[in-house]
Coordinates of C-alpha atoms and ligand atoms in Angstrom, one line a residue:
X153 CA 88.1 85.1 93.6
X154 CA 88.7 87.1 90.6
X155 CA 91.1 89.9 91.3
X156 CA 92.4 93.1 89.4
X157 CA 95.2 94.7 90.1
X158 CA 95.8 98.3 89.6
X159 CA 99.5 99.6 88.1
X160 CA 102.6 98.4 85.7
X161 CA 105.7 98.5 88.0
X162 CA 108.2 96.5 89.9
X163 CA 105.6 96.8 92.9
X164 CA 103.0 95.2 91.3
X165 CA 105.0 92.6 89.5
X166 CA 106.0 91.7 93.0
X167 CA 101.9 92.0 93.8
X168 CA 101.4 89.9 91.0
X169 CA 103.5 86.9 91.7
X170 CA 102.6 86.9 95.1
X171 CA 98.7 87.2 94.4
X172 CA 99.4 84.0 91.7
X173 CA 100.2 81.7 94.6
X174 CA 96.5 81.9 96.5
X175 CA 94.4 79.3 96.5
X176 CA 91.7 81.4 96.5
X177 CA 92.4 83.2 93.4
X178 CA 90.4 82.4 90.6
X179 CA 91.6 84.7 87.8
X180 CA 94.0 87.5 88.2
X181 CA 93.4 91.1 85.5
X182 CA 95.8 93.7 85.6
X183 CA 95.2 97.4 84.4
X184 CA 97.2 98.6 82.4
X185 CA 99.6 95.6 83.8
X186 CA 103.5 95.3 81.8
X187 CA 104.9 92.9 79.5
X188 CA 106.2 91.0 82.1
X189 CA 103.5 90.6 84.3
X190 CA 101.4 88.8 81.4
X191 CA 102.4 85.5 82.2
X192 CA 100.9 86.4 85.9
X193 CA 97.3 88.1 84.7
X194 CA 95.6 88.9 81.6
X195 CA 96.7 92.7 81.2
X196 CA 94.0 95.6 79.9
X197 CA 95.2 98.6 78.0
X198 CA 93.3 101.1 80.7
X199 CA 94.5 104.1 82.4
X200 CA 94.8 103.6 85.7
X201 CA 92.2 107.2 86.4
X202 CA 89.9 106.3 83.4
X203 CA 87.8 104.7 86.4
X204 CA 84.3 104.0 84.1
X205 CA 86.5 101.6 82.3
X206 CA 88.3 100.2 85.4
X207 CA 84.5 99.9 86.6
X208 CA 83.2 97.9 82.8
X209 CA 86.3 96.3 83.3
X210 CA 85.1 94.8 87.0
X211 CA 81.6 93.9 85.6
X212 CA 82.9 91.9 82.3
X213 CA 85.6 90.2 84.6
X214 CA 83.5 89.5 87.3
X215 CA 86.2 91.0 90.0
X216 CA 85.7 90.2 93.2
X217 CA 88.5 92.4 94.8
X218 CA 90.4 95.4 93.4
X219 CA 94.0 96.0 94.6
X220 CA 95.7 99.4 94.2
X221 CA 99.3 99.9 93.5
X222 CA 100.1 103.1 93.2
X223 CA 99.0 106.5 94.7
X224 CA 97.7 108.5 92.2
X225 CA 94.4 106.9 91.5
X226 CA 94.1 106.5 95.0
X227 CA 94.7 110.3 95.4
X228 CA 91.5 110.6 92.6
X229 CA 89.6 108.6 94.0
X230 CA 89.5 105.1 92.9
X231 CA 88.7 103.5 95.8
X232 CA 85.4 106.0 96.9
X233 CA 84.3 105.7 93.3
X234 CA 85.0 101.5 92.9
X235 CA 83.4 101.1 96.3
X236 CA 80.0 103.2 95.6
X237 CA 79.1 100.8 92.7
X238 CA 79.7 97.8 94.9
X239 CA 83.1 96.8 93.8
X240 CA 85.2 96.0 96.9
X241 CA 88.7 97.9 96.8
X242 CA 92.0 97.5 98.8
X243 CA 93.4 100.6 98.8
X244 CA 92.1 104.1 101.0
X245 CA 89.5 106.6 100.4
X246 CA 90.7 110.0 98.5
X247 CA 90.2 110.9 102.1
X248 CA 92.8 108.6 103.3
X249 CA 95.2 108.8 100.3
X250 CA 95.6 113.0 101.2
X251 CA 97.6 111.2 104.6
X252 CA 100.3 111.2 101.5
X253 CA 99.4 113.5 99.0
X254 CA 98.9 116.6 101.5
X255 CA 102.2 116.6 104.0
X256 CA 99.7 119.2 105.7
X257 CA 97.5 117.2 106.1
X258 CA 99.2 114.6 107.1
X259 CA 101.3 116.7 110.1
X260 CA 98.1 117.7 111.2
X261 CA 96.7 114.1 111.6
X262 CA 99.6 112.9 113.6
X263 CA 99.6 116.8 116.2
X264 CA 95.8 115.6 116.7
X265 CA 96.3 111.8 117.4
X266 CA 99.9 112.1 119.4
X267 CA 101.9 110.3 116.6
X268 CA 105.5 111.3 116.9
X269 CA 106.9 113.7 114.3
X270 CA 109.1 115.8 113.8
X271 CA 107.6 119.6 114.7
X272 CA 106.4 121.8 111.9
X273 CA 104.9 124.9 110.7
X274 CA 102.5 125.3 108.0
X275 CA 103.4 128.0 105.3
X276 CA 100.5 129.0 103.9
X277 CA 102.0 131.7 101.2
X278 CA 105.9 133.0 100.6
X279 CA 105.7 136.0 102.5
X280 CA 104.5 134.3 105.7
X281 CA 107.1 132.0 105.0
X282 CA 109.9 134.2 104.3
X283 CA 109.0 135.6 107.8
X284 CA 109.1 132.3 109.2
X285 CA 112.3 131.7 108.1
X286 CA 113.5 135.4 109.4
X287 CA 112.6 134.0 112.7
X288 CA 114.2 130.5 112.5
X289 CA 117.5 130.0 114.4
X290 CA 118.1 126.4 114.3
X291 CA 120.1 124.5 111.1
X292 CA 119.2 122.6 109.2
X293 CA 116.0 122.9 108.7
X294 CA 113.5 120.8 106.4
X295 CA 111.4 122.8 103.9
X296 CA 108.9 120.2 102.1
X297 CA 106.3 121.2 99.9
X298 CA 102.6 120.2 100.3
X299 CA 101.3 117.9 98.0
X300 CA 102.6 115.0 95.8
X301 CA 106.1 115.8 94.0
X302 CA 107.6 112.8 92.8
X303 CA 109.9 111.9 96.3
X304 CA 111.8 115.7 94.9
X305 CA 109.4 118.0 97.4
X306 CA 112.0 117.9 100.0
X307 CA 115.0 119.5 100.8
X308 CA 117.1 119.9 103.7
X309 CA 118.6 123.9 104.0
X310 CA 121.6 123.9 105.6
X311 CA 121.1 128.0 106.3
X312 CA 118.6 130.6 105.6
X313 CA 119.7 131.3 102.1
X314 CA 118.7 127.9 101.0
X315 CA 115.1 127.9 103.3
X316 CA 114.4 130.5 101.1
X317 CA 115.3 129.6 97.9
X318 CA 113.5 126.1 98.5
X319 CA 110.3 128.7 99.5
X320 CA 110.6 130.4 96.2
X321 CA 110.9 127.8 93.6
X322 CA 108.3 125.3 95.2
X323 CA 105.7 128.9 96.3
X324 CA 106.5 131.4 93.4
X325 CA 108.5 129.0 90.4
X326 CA 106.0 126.8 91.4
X327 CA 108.5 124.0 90.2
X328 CA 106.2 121.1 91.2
X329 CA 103.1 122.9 90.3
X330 CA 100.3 123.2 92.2
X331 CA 101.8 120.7 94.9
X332 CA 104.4 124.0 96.0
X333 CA 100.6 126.1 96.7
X334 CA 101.5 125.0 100.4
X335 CA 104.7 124.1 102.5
X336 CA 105.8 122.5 105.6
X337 CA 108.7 123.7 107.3
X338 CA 110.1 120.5 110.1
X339 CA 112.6 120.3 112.1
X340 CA 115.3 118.2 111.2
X341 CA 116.1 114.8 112.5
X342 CA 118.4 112.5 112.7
X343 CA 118.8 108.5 112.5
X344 CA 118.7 105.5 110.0
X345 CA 115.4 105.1 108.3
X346 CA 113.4 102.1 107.7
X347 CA 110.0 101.9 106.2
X348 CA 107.1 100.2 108.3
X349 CA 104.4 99.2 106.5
X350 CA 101.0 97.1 108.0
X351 CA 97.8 96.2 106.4
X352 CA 95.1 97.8 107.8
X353 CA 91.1 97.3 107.2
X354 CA 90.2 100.7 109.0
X355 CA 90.0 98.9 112.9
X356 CA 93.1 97.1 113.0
X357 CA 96.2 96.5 111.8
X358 CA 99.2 93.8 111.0
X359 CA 102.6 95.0 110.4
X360 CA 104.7 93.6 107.3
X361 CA 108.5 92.7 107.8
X362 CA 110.1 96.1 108.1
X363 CA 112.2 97.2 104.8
X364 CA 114.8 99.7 104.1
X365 CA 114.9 101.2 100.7
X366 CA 118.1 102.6 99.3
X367 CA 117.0 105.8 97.6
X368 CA 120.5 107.6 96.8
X369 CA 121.4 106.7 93.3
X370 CA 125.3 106.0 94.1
X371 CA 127.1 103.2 96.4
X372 CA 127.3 105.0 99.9
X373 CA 124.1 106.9 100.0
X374 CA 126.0 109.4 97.7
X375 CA 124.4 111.1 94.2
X376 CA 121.2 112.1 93.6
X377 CA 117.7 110.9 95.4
X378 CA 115.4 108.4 93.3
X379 CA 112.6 106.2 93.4
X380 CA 114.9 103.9 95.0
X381 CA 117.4 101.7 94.3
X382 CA 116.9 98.4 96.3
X383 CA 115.9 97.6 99.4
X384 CA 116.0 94.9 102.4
X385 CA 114.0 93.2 104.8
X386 CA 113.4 92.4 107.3
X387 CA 115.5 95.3 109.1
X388 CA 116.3 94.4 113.1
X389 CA 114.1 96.9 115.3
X390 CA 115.0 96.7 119.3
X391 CA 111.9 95.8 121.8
X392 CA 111.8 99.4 122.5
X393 CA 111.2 101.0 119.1
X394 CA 109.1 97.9 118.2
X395 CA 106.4 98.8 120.9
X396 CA 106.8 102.5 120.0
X397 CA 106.1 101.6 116.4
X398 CA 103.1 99.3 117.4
X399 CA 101.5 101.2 119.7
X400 CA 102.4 104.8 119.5
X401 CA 102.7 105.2 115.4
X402 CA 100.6 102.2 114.1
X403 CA 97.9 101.9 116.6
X404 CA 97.3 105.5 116.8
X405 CA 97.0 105.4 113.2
X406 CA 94.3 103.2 113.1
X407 CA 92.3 104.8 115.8
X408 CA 93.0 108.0 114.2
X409 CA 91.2 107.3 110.9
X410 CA 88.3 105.4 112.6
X411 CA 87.7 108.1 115.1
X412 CA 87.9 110.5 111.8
X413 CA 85.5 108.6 110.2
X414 CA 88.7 108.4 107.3
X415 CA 87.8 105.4 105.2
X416 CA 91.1 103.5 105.7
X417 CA 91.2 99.9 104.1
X418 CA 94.7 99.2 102.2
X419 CA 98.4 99.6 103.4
X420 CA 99.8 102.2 105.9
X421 CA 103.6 102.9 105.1
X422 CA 105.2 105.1 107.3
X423 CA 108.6 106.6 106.4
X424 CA 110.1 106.1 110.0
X425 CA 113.3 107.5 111.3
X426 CA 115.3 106.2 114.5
X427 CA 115.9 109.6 116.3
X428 CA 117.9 109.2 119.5
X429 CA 114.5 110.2 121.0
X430 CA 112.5 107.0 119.1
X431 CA 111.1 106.1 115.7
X432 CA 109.5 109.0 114.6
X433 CA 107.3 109.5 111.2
X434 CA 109.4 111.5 108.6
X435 CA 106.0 110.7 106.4
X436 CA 102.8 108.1 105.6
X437 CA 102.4 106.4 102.4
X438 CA 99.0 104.9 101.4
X439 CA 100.1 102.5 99.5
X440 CA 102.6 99.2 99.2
X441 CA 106.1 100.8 98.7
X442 CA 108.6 100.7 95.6
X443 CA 110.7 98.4 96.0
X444 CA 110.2 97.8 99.8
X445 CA 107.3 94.8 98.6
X446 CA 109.7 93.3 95.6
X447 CA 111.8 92.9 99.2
X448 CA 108.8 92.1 101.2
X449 CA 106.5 89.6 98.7
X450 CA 109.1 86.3 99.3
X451 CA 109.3 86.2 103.0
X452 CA 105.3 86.1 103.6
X453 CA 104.6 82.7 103.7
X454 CA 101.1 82.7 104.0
X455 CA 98.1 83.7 101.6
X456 CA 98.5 87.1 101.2
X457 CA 95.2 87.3 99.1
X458 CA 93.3 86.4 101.9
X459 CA 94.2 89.1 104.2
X460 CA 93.8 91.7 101.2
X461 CA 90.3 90.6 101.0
X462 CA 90.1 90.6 104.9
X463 CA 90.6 94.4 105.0
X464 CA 88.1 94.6 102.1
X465 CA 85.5 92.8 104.5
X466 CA 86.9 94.7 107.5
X467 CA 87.5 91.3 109.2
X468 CA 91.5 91.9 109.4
X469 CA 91.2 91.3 114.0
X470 CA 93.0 88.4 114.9
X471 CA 94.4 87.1 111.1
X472 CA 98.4 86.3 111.9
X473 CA 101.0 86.9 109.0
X474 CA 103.2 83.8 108.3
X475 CA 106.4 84.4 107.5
X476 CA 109.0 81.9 106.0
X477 CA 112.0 83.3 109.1
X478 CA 114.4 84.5 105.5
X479 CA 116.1 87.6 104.3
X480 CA 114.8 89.3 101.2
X481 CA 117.9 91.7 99.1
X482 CA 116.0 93.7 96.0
X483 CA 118.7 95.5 93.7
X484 CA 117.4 98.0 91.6
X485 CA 118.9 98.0 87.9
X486 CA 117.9 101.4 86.6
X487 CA 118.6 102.9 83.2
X488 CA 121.1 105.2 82.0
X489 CA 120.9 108.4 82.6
X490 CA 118.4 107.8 85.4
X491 CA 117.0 109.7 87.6
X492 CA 117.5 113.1 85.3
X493 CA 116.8 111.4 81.5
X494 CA 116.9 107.9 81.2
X495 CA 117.9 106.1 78.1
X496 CA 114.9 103.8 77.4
X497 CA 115.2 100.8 74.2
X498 CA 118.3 99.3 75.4
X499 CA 118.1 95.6 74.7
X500 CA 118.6 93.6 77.9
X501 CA 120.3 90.2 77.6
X502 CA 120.8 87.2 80.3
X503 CA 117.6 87.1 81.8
X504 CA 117.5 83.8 81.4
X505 CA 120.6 83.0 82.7
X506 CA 119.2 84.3 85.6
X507 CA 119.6 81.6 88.4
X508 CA 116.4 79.3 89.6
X509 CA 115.2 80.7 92.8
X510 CA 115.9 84.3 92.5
X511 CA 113.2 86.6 91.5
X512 CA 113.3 89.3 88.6
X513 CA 110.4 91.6 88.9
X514 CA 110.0 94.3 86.3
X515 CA 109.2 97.8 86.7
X516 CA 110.1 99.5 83.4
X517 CA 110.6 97.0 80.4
X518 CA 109.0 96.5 76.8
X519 CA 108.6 93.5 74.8
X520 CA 110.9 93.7 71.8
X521 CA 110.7 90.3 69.0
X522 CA 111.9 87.4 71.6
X523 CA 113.6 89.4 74.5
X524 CA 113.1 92.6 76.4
X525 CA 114.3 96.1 76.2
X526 CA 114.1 99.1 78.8
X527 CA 111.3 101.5 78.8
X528 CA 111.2 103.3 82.0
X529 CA 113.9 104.6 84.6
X530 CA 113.8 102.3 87.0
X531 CA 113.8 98.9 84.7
X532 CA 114.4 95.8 87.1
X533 CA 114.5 94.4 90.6
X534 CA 116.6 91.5 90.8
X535 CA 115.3 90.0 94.5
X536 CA 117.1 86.9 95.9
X537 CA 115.8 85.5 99.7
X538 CA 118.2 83.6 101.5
X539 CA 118.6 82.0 105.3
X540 CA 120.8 85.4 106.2
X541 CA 120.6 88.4 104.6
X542 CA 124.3 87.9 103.3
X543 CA 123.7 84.8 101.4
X544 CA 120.4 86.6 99.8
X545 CA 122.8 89.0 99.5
X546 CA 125.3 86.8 97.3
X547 CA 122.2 85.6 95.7
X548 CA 121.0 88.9 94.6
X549 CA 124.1 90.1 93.1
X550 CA 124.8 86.7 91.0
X551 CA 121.9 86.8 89.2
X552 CA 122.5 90.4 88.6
X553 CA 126.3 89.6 87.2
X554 CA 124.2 87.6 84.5
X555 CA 121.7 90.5 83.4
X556 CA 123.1 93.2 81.4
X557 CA 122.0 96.3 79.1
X558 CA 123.9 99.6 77.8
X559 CA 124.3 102.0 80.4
X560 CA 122.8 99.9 83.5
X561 CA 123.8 101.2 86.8
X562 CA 122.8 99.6 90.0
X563 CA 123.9 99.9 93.9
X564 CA 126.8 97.3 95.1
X565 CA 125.9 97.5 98.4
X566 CA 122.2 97.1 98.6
X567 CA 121.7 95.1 102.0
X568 CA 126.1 95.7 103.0
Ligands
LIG771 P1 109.7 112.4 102.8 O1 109.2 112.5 101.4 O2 108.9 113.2 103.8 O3 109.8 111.0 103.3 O4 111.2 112.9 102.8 C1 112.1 112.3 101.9 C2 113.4 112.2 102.7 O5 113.9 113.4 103.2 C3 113.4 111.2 103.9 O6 113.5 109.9 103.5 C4 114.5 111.7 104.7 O7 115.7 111.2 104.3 C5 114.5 113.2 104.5 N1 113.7 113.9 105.5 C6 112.4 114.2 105.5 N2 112.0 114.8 106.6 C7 113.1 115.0 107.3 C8 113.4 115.6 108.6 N3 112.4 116.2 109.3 N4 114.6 115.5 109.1 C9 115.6 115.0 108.4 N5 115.4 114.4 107.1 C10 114.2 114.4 106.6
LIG772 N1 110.2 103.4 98.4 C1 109.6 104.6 98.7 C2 108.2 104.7 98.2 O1 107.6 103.7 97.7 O2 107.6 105.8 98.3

């Protein structure tokens, strides 16, 4: 089966290497793909919304399955538009892809199909909000605005002041455009967060090891939020939460978008918190997360290919995941500067004093002569599996004593 493989980050270099090891993979493509991930796939300069070319691409490649990476074609469209000329997609419909890209929408879904949430109240313009907020008595609360803002769309307001500045600069300053036209105000919960994430093929669905990303910048969840930073799995879930998870959040999910006719083939990640009332969603994803699959990719033993192309053909019922029973520890090296302005052309050295056996994936790098250099914010995950999760640990974090570039800053206490 020829595959092609939609996106350039850490996510899909992960995707990549995983994809390599089917048997049934004839020839893996990558759009636009990274330098690293050439040795995987034969990479095409294509922009991952120019979909007439994805779609020439497909036909000269003879592609038998398309997989998405990240949201924003999916949010366009890709999938609706790849699937209507016959090409089979994993990844939602633009239908399905709003369950992230509108939190509206998304709240909504889970009030009609009983999936546990925090409560909420849709602000449809500032002054209905400001009331709102008038009438709120209970701190914090969560203001989050509707649509797709880069992970920044949130923010907890400790009093009424800050509820309505957050109203004004995502409603009036419009600070994340178009996305601010709406907002959500929740209540606020509390509890560790993990992030669940299942294959689903629109009927059914198998859940992935659970992850946990790291997403403050600094040691200690301190400093600013960011793509994240590293991340684990699998994370321990008790019997209880694991059948709230399975049966009240994922099962629900999956009868929700077939009894809403939502075309749903692709991954469901749902941002979960631990409240001391359950799990409950805090949001879904419609997509493989970044980094939670550079922490997810080495403990799958099995062919993940196949089951991709089992929720293409809807035949996802009964298929088991096969897991090699190890602990996965991803540590994010990100630029300088990052999250605000990172530094990007930094040479990096010791890659290849890298140890055998752990994995570096690469999310933001260039080719440069004979080595690499850094060319995004987020530039490598350095992923180590190991029989516990403190010797992947120990693993992780000695091949990351070997890597080095000017003004690298990384977590110390990814999996701790
Ligand atoms: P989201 O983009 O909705 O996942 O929100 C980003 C982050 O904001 C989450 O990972 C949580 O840490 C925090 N958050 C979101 N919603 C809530 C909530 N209702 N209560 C407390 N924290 C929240
Ligand atoms: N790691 C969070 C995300 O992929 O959205």
């Amino acid at each position: 089966m020829n595959v092609l493989l939609i996106g350039s980050g850490g996510r899909e270099h992960a995707l990549a290497w995983k994809i390599r090891q089917s048997p049934q993979l004839g020839k893996l493509h990558a759009v636009p793909g990274s330098a690293a991930m050439k040795s995987l796939a034969e990479c095409h300069a294509i922009a991952v919304d120019d979909f007439e070319k994805i779609h020439a691409c497909c036909l000269a490649k003879k592609i038998e399955l398309v997989v998405v990476g990240p949201e924003a074609p999916l949010a366009k469209g890709i999938s609706d538009f790849l699937s209507a000329k016959g090409v089979k997609v994993f990844g939602p419909s633009q239908k399905g892809a709003m369950l992230e890209a509108s939190k509206q929408f998304a709240k909504e879904f889970m009030g009609r199909n009983s999936i546990p949430t925090a409560s909420f109240t849709i602000l449809y313009s500032a002054e209905f909000a400001r009331e709102k907020i008038k009438e709120n008595k209970k701190y914090p609360v969560v203001i989050k605005a509707d649509g797709l803002a880069a992970g920044k769309g949130v923010r907890i307001c400790a009093n009424e002041e800050e509820a309505l500045s957050a109203v004004s600069d995502f409603m009036e300053k419009r600070i994340f455009g178009s996305a601010g036209s709406k907002v959500v105000m929740e209540e606020f919960l509390t509890g560790r967060e993990a992030s669940v994430l299942a294959l689903v093929d629109g009927k059914s669905f198998l859940m992935l090891p659970v992850a946990r990303d790291h997403k403050r910048l600094k040691d200690g969840d301190q400093g600013p939020n960011t793509g994240g930073m590293g991340a684990v799995a699998p994370v321990e879930i008790s019997a209880p939460d694991l059948e709230i998870i399975k049966n009240e959040i994922l099962q629900r999910f999956v009868d929700g978008v077939k009894k809403e006719q939502i075309p749903f083939c692709g991954v469901v990640f749902a941002g979960i918190m631990f409240t001391p009332d359950g799990p409950k969603v805090l949001e879904f994803n419609c997509r493989f997360g970044d980094p939670e699959t550079q922490a997810i990719m080495p403990l799958l033993r099995g062919d993940l290919l196949s089951l991709l192309k089992a929720c293409a053909d809807g035949k996802l019922a009964g298929k088991e995941l096969e897991l090699n029973g190890q602990a996965c520890v991803s540590v994010g090296l990100a630029a300088g500067g990052y999250p605000e302005n990172p530094e990007k052309g930094k040479e990096i050295t010791g890659l290849y004093k890298v140890p055998a056996g752990a994995l570096v994936f690469h999310a933001g790098t260039e080719k440069k002569d004979d080595g690499y250099v850094t060319s995004g914010g987020r530039v490598l995950s350095v992923t180590a599996a190991g029989a516990s999760l403190e010797e992947a640990r120990k693993s992780a974090y000695a091949a990351v004593s070997k890597i080095h570039f000017e003004g690298m800053q990384y977590r110390k206490d990814i999996g701790l």
